[in-house]
XYZ file of C-alpha atoms in Angstrom:
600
model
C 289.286 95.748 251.975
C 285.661 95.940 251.301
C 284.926 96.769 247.903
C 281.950 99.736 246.985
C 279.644 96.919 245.622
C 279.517 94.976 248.304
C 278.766 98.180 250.358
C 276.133 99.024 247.627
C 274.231 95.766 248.299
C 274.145 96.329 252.236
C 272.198 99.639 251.228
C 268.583 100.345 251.132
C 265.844 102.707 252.115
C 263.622 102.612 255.320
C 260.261 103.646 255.975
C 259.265 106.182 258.589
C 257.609 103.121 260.646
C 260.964 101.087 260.735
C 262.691 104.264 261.623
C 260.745 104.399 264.621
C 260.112 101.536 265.627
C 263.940 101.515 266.624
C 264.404 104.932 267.762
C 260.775 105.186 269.858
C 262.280 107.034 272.276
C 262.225 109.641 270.371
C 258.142 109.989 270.402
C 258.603 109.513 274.337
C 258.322 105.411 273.974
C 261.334 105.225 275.655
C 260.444 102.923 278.826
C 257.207 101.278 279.684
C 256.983 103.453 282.248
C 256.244 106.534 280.505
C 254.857 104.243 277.776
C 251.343 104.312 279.585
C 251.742 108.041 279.832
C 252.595 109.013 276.144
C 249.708 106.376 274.698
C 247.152 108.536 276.883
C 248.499 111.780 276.149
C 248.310 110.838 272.377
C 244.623 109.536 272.426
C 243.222 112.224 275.027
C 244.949 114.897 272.864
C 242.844 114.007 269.578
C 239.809 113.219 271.177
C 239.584 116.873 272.201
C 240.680 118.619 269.069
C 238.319 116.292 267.384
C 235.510 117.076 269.856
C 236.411 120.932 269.369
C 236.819 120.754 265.847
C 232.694 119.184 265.936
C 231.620 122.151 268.697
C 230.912 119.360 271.023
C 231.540 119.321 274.979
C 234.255 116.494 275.728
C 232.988 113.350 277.786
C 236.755 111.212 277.298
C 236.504 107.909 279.626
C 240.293 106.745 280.245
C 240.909 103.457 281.267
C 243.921 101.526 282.499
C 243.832 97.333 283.411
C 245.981 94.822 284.198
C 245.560 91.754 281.829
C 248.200 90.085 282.597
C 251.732 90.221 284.989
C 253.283 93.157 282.656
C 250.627 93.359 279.942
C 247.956 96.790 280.484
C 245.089 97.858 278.379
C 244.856 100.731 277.870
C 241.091 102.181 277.089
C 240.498 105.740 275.433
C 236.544 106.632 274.560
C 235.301 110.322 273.342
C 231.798 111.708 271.847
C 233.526 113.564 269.122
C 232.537 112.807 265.355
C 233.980 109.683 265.203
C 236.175 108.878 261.968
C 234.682 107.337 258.474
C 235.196 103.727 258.047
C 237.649 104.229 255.045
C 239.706 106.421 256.966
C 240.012 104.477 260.299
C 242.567 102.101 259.122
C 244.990 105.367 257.694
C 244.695 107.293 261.086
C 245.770 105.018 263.451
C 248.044 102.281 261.267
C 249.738 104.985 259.418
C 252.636 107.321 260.452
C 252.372 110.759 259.226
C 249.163 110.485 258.153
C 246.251 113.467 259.340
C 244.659 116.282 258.444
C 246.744 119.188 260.819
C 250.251 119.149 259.034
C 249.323 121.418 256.194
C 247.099 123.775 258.343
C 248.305 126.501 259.902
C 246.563 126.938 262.799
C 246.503 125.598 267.125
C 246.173 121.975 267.345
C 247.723 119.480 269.701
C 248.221 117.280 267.232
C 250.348 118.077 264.190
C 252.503 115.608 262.714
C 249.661 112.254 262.716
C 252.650 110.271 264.411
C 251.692 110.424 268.211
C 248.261 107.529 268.099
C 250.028 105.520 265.252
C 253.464 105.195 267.305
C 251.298 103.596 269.960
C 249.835 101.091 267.914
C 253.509 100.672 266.965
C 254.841 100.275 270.351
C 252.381 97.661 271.515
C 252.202 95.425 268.431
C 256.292 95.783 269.314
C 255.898 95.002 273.105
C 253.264 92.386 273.031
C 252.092 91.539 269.134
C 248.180 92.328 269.938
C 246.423 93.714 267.337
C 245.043 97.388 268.441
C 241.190 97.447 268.538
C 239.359 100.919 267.360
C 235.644 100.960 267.351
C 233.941 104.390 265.458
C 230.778 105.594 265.150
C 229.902 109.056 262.966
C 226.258 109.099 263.579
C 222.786 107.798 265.346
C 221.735 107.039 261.549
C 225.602 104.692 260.495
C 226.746 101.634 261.744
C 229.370 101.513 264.060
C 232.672 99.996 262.722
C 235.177 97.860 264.916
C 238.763 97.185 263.416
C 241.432 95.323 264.880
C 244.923 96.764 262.905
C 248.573 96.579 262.901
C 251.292 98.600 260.860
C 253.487 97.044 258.427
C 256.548 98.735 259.009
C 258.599 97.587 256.051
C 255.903 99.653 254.038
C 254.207 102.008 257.123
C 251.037 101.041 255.802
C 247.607 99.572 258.138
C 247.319 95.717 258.254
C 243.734 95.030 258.650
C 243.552 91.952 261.061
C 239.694 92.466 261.123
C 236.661 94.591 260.353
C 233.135 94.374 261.570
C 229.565 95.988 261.959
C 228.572 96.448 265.706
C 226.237 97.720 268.210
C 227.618 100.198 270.002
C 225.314 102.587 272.386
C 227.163 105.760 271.835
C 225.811 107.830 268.536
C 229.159 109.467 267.575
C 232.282 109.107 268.727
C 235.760 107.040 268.830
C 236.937 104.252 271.134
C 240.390 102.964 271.154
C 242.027 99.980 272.733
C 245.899 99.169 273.187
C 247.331 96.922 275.135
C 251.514 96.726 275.495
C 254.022 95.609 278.625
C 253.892 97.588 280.550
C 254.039 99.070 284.598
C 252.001 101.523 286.949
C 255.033 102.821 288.639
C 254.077 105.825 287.163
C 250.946 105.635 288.398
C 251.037 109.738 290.447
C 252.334 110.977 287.316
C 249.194 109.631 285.023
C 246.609 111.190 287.431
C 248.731 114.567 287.576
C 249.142 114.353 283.687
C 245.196 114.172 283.602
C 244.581 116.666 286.344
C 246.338 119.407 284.213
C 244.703 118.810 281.332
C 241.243 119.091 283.288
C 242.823 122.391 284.341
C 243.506 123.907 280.863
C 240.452 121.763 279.379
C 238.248 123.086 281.730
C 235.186 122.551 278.907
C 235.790 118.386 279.428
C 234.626 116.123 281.619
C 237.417 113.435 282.016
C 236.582 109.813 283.760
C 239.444 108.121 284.743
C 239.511 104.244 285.720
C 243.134 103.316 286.787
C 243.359 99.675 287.967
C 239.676 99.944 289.704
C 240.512 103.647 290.760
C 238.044 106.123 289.428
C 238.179 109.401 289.931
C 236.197 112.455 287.443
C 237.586 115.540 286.665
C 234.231 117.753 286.206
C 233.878 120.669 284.016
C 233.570 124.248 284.972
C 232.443 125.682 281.328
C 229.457 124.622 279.762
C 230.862 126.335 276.599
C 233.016 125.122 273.903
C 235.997 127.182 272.653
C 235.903 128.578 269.439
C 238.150 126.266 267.271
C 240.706 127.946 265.859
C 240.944 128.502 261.576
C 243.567 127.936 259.509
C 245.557 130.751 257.829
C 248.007 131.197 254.957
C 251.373 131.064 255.552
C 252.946 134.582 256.329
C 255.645 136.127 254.141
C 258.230 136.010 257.101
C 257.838 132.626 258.276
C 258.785 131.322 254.650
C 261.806 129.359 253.606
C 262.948 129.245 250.174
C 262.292 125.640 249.760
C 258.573 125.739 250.766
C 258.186 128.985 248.294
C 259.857 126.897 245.452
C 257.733 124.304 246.068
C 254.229 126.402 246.239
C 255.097 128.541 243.256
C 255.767 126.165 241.295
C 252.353 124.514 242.088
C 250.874 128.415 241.428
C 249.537 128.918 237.884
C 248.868 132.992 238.356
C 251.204 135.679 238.271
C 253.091 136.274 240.664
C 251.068 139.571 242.217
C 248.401 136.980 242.089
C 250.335 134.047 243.701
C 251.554 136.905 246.212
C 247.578 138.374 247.136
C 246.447 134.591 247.079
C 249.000 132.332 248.636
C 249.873 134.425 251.703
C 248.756 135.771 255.007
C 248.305 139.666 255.260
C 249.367 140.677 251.507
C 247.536 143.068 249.867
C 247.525 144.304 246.170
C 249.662 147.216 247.250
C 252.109 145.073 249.689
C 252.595 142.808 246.871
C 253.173 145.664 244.354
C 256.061 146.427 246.575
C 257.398 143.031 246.898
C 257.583 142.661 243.589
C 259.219 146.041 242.663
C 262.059 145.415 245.292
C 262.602 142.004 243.541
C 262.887 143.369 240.292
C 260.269 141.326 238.614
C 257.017 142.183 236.573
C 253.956 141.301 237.896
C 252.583 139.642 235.517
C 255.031 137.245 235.284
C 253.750 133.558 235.748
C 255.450 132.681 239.284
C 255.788 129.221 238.468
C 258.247 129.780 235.396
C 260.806 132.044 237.726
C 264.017 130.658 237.709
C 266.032 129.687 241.391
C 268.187 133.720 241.732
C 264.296 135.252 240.646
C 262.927 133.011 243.223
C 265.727 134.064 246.033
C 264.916 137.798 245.082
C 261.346 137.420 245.814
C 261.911 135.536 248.971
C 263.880 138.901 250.158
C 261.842 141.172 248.912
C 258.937 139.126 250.729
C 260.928 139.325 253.838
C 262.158 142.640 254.113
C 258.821 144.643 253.032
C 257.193 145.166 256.541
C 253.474 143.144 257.097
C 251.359 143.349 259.664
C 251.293 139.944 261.761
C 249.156 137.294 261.221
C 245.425 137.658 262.516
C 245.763 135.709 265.534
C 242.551 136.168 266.835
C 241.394 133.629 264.073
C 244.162 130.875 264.706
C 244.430 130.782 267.916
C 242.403 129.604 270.691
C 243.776 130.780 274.338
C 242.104 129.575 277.601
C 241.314 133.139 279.112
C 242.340 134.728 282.088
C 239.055 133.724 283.732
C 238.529 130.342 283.013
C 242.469 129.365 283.800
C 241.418 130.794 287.557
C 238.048 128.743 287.567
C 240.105 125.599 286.424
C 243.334 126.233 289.151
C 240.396 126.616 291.530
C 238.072 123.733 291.099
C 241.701 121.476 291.260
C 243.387 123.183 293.806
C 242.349 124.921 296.542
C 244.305 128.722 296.933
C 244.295 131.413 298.547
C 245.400 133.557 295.777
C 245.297 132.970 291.890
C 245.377 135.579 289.062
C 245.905 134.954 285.379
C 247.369 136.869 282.902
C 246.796 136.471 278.558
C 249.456 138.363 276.914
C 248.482 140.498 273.853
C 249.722 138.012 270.274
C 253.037 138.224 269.102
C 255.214 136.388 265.930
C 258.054 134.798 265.995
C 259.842 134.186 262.510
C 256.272 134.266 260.496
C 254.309 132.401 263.027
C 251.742 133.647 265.979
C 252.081 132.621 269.254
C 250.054 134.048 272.712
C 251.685 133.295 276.603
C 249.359 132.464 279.054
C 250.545 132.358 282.793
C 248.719 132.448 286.345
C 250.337 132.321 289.435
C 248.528 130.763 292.837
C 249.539 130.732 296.523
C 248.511 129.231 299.269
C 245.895 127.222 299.980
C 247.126 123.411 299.617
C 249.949 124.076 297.609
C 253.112 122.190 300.203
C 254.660 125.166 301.604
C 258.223 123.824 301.913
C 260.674 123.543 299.070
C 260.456 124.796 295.136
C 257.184 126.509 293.748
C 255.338 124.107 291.525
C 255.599 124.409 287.782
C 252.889 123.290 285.435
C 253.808 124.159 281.560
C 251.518 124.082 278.845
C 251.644 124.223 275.263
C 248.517 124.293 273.160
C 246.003 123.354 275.496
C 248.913 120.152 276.680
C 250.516 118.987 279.824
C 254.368 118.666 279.181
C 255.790 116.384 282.054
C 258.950 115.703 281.009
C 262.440 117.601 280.572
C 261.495 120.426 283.148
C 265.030 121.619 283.067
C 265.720 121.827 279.063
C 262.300 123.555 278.902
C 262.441 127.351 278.137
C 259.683 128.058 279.911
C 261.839 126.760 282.954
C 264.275 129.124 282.398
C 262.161 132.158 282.215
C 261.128 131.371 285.595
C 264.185 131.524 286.801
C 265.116 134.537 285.217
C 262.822 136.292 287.532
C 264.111 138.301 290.313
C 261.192 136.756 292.698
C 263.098 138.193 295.363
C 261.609 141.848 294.571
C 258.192 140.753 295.073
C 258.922 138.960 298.579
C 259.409 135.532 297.902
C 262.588 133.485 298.358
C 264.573 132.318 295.106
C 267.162 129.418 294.029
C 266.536 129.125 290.856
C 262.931 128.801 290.981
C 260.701 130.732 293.870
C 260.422 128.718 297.223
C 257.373 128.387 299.253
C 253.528 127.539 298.975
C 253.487 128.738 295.275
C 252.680 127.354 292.546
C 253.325 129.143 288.559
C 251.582 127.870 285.365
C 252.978 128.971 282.114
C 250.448 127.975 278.402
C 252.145 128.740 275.182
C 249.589 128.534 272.596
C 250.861 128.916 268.528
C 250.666 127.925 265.261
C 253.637 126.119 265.531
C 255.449 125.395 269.319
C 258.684 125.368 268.843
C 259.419 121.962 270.940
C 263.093 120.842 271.091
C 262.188 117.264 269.937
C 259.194 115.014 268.193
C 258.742 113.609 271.828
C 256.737 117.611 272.302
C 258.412 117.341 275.765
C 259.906 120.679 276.415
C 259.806 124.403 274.240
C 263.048 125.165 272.451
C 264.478 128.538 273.830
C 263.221 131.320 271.056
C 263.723 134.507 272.166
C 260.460 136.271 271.090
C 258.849 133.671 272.728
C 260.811 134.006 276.429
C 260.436 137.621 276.410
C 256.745 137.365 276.666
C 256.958 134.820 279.163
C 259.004 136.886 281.611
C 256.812 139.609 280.826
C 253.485 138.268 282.048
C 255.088 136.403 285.053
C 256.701 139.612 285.895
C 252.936 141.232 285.793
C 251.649 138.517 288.305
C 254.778 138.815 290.454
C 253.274 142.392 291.265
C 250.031 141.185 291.586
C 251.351 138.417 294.061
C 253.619 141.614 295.709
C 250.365 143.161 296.383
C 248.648 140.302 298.122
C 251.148 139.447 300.315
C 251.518 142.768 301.430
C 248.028 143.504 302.073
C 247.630 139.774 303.694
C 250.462 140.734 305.989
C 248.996 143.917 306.989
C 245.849 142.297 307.828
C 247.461 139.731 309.971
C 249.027 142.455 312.007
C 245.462 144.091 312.608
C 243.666 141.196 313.380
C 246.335 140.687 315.958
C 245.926 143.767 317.514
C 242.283 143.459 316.936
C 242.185 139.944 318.931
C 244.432 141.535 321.539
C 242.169 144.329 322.120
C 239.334 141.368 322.516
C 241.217 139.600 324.471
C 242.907 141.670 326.770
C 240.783 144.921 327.346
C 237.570 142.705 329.054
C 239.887 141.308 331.199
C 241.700 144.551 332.385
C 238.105 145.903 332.703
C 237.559 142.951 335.039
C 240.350 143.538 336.872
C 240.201 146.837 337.638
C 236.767 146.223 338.639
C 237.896 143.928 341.209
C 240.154 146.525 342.378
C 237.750 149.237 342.838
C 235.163 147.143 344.238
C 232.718 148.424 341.683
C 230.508 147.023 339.264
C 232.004 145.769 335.937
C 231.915 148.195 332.961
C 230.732 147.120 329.562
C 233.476 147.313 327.734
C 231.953 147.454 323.598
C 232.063 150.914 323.207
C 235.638 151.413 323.357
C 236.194 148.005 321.372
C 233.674 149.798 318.908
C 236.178 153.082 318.480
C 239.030 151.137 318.139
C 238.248 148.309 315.663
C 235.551 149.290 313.694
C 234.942 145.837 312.394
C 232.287 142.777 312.838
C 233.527 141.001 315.648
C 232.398 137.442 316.927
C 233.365 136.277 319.794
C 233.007 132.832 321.621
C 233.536 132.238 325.492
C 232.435 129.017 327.810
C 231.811 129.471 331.350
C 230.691 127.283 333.647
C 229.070 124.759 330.469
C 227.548 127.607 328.821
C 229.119 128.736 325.702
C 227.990 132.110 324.464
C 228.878 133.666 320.794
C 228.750 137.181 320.581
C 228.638 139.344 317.638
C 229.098 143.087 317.337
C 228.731 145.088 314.551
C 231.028 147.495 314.834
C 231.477 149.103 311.545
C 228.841 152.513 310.240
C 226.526 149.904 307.703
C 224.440 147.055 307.934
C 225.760 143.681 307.651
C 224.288 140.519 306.446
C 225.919 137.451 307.522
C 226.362 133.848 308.058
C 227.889 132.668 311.523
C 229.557 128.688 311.276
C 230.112 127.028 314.314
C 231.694 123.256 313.939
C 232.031 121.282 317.427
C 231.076 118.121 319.651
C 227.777 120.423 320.799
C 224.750 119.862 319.791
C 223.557 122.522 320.923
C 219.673 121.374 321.504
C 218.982 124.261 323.217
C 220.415 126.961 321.723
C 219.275 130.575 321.468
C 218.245 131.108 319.234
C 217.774 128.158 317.013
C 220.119 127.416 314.465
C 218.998 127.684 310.947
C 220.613 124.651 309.747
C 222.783 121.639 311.643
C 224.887 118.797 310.155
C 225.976 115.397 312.332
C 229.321 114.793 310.438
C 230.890 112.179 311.691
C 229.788 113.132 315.734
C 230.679 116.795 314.904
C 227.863 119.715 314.597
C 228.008 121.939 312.203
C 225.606 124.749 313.212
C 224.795 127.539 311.075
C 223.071 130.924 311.754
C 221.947 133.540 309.390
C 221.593 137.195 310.773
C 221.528 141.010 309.312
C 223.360 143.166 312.375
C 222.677 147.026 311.733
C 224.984 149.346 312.178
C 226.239 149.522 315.968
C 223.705 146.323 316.088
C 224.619 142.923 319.139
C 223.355 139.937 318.527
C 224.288 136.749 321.040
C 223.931 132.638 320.934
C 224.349 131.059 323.750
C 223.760 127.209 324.057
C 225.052 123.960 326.491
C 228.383 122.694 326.174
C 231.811 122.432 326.285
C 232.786 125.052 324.012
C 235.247 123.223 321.379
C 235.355 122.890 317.856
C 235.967 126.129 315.828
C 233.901 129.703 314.616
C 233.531 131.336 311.225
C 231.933 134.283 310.067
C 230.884 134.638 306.463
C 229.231 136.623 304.134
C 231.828 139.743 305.341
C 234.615 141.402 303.828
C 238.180 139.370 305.504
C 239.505 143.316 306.355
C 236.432 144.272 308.189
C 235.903 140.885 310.773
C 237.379 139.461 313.398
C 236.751 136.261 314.837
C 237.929 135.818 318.564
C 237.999 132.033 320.292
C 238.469 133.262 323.769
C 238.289 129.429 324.598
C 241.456 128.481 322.964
């Protein structure tokens, strides 16, 4: 039998930093494979809140190189504010160690584990020291450290600090290099593409193996970084009230007006009378059952919900659209921001948009890109509650197929932003299901399921007429020259009763005999300005008139005309050759033109 000494001298305590360093799959270590991935995600994350948090645009370069058969660096650079020297060493050799834990307030960063872990996992996977190089000004030095974590005590091992040159004025540059693969490789450029979407302020330059691609911005305007708040009287737990009252020196009407979100004198008047206390009773000497009392009281007196217009930054319904748009091409995106909400004490605002069309793969299960706090989350789709919302939606009613999630060229994007996501583990992979939180979620993608309703319906109905308006193009000039034929009579121009039955702009091309003509007829009771595209293997040297711009791509000429037609107004082109290619008219309204190939 083992005796309870011997078990006593097996016993000891662990630091965080030994903790994790064998359960790293917990903060999403858990293969090399999404290693790579995590590392990024980590050092991309703070170099925007800290570029926010200094009201500067984001320029992040991301690099990714082999150095060896299984060993990558990996190379994050930002313009932020860059870090004091005395603090370098803490931030990234450090678990739990930053400045967002105690504020309550958006960030993507909260806990000051996600950097740290990754200096973790590579001194783990390969024993290099990490290399950080800061800079907080054009007027101080720039610092270069080389550090490790001792993770019997989870404190920084300086290998090495120096003075350097380094040609940016501010900012932070980080280098990590662990085993180690690129398998992921689709997954890394998606992971960045989203967060160019809902970053659409940055400018991201990414350098994978020799690859570089740049994810531009579309706002030249930085969001307003979001403040912190008190704590509110509903999201409290009686250990974290113990703990700040007994910090608190005031009464406790004092510690009530000062210490909390949304309590006034008179709220706290009433908090205090339902808990059976005086008010000017130091809060620090109540006892645990006074303590409990107040912590009901607190909860049960109704208070408005936190001001989440001042911590909380949402995208907008515009700029969500602009970055969709600039990424992938649609033909339909719209964007809903639902009004704030709370759940238990904290503030929270869904986002959603939905697009279709476009390049979006038409065949199998919508896309689904989820968001919290500005960040891509990639992994655990299916224990994600935003998952489930989606398929709580009866797409169905607003004419799309369903299993599960809606089938077809369609693609849904979902952005919780909060105080305090509610993720389901430390790896910030998926949102836990909290039912506040999933109501507004169906909500808003039940909005944009109308919207999309609408679209479809109208894009189906213009289909139909444009069919019937190409048939009428088609069809009646030929009957016309048919009958003609018949009658042995000259051939009647046909416009007029095109004219009464379309009332549209209508371009039309025809070759005959090597001579391709474009006709346009405005229909419709206004004038019309308007562009007229024609891409083909012609030249078209001779055309009449002259184009107003042409463009050799590749043995293909684009020609481009620029007319006003007036009301009832024919204008024609007609130019040598064989009458391929394509036609596009521009610069009018889709439900009022119709373009007619009579060659195809």
């Amino acid at each position: 039998m083992v005796l309870a000494e011997d078990l006593a001298k097996q016993q000891r305590s662990i630091s965080i930093a030994e903790f994790f360093e064998k359960n790293k799959h917990l903060l999403g270590f858990d293969s090399p494979t999404r290693g790579i991935i995590t590392t990024i995600k980590e050092a991309v994350d703070n170099a925007l809140d800290a570029c926010e948090e200094s009201e500067v645009l984001p320029d992040i370069f991301v690099g990714i190189k082999r150095v060896d058969a299984e060993v990558y660096r990996i190379t994050v650079e930002d313009n932020g504010p860059g870090i004091v020297p005395e603090n370098v060493p803490l931030v990234f050799g450090k678990l739990l160690y930053g400045s967002r834990f105690h504020q309550i307030r958006q960030s993507r960063g909260q806990q000051g584990i996600g950097i740290s872990a990754a200096v973790l996992y590579a001194q783990l996977t390969t024993g290099i020291p990490t290399r950080v190089v800061s800079r907080t000004g054009a007027k101080a030095s720039a610092h270069r450290f080389e550090l490790m974590i001792r993770t019997e005590t989870n404190e920084p091992e300086i290998v090495s600090h120096e003075e350097i040159d380094w040609d940016r004025t501010h900012g932070t540059r980080i280098e990590i290099q662990f085993k180690s693969t690129l398998a992921a490789k689709k997954r890394l450029a998606d992971y960045l593409r989203l967060t160019a979407i809902v970053n659409p302020h940055a400018r991201i330059t990414a350098d994978i193996d020799g690859e570089v691609t740049t994810f531009e911005r579309v706002s030249g305007e930085v969001p307003p970084c979001p403040k912190p708040i008190l704590p509110h009287p509903h999201g409290i737990e009686f250990g974290a009230l113990k703990r700040i009252a007994a910090a608190s020196t005031g009464t406790v009407e004092e510690f009530l007006v000062g210490s909390f979100s949304r309590v006034g004198k008179k709220t706290a008047d009433e908090m205090i009378a339902l808990a059976k206390l005086k008010p000017s009773r130091k809060v620090n000497k109540l006892d645990a059952d006074e303590l409990k009392r107040l912590l009901e009281a607190m909860q049960a007196v109704k208070v408005p919900a936190p001001p989440a217009q001042q911590c909380l930054s949402p995208i907008g319904e515009d700029l969500i659209c602009r970055g969709l748009e600039k990424e992938i091409q649609l033909d339909f995106v719209k964007a809903r921001t639902r009004p704030s909400a709370v759940y238990g004490g904290h503030s929270f605002i869904i986002e959603a948009a939905i697009g279709y069309g476009g390049k979006v793969p038409p065949e199998g299960t919508a896309q689904l890109f989820r968001f919290a706090n500005r960040v891509p989350l990639l992994y655990q789709q299916g224990a994600c509650a935003i998952t489930n919302c989606v398929s709580q939606v009866n797409w169905k009613g607003y004419g799309l197929s369903q299993q599960g999630l809606p089938m077809g060229p369609m693609l849904v994007m979902v952005h919780v932003a909060s105080t305090n996501v509610p993720f389901t583990s430390e790896s910030k992979d998926a949102v836990a299901s909290i039912p506040e939180i999933e109501r507004e979620i169906v909500l808003v993608l039940q909005e944009l399921g109308r919207e999309l309703k609408t679209y479809l319906y109208r894009r189906d109905k213009t289909k139909q007429q444009d069919n019937r308006a190409r048939a009428i193009c088609s069809i009646i000039p030929d009957i016309a020259a048919k009958v003609s034929e018949i009658v042995e009579l000259p051939l009647v121009d046909t416009s007029p009763i095109e004219g009464k039955i379309m009332r549209k702009v209508v371009a039309k091309k025809r070759t005959v005999n090597g001579k391709v003509s474009i006709n346009v007829n405005n229909y419709t009771a206004k004038e019309v300005p308007l562009v007229l595209y024609n891409l083909s293997r012609d030249e078209a040297a001779d055309a009449v008139p002259r184009p107003d711009f042409v463009d050799n791509m590749d043995g293909e000429y684009n020609k481009v005309w620029r007319r006003t037609l007036g009301a009832g107004e024919a204008w024609q082109i007609v130019y040598t050759g064989s009458g391929d290619g394509s036609l596009d008219l521009r610069g009018v309204e889709d439900n009022v033109k119709v373009v007619v190939d009579l060659d195809v």
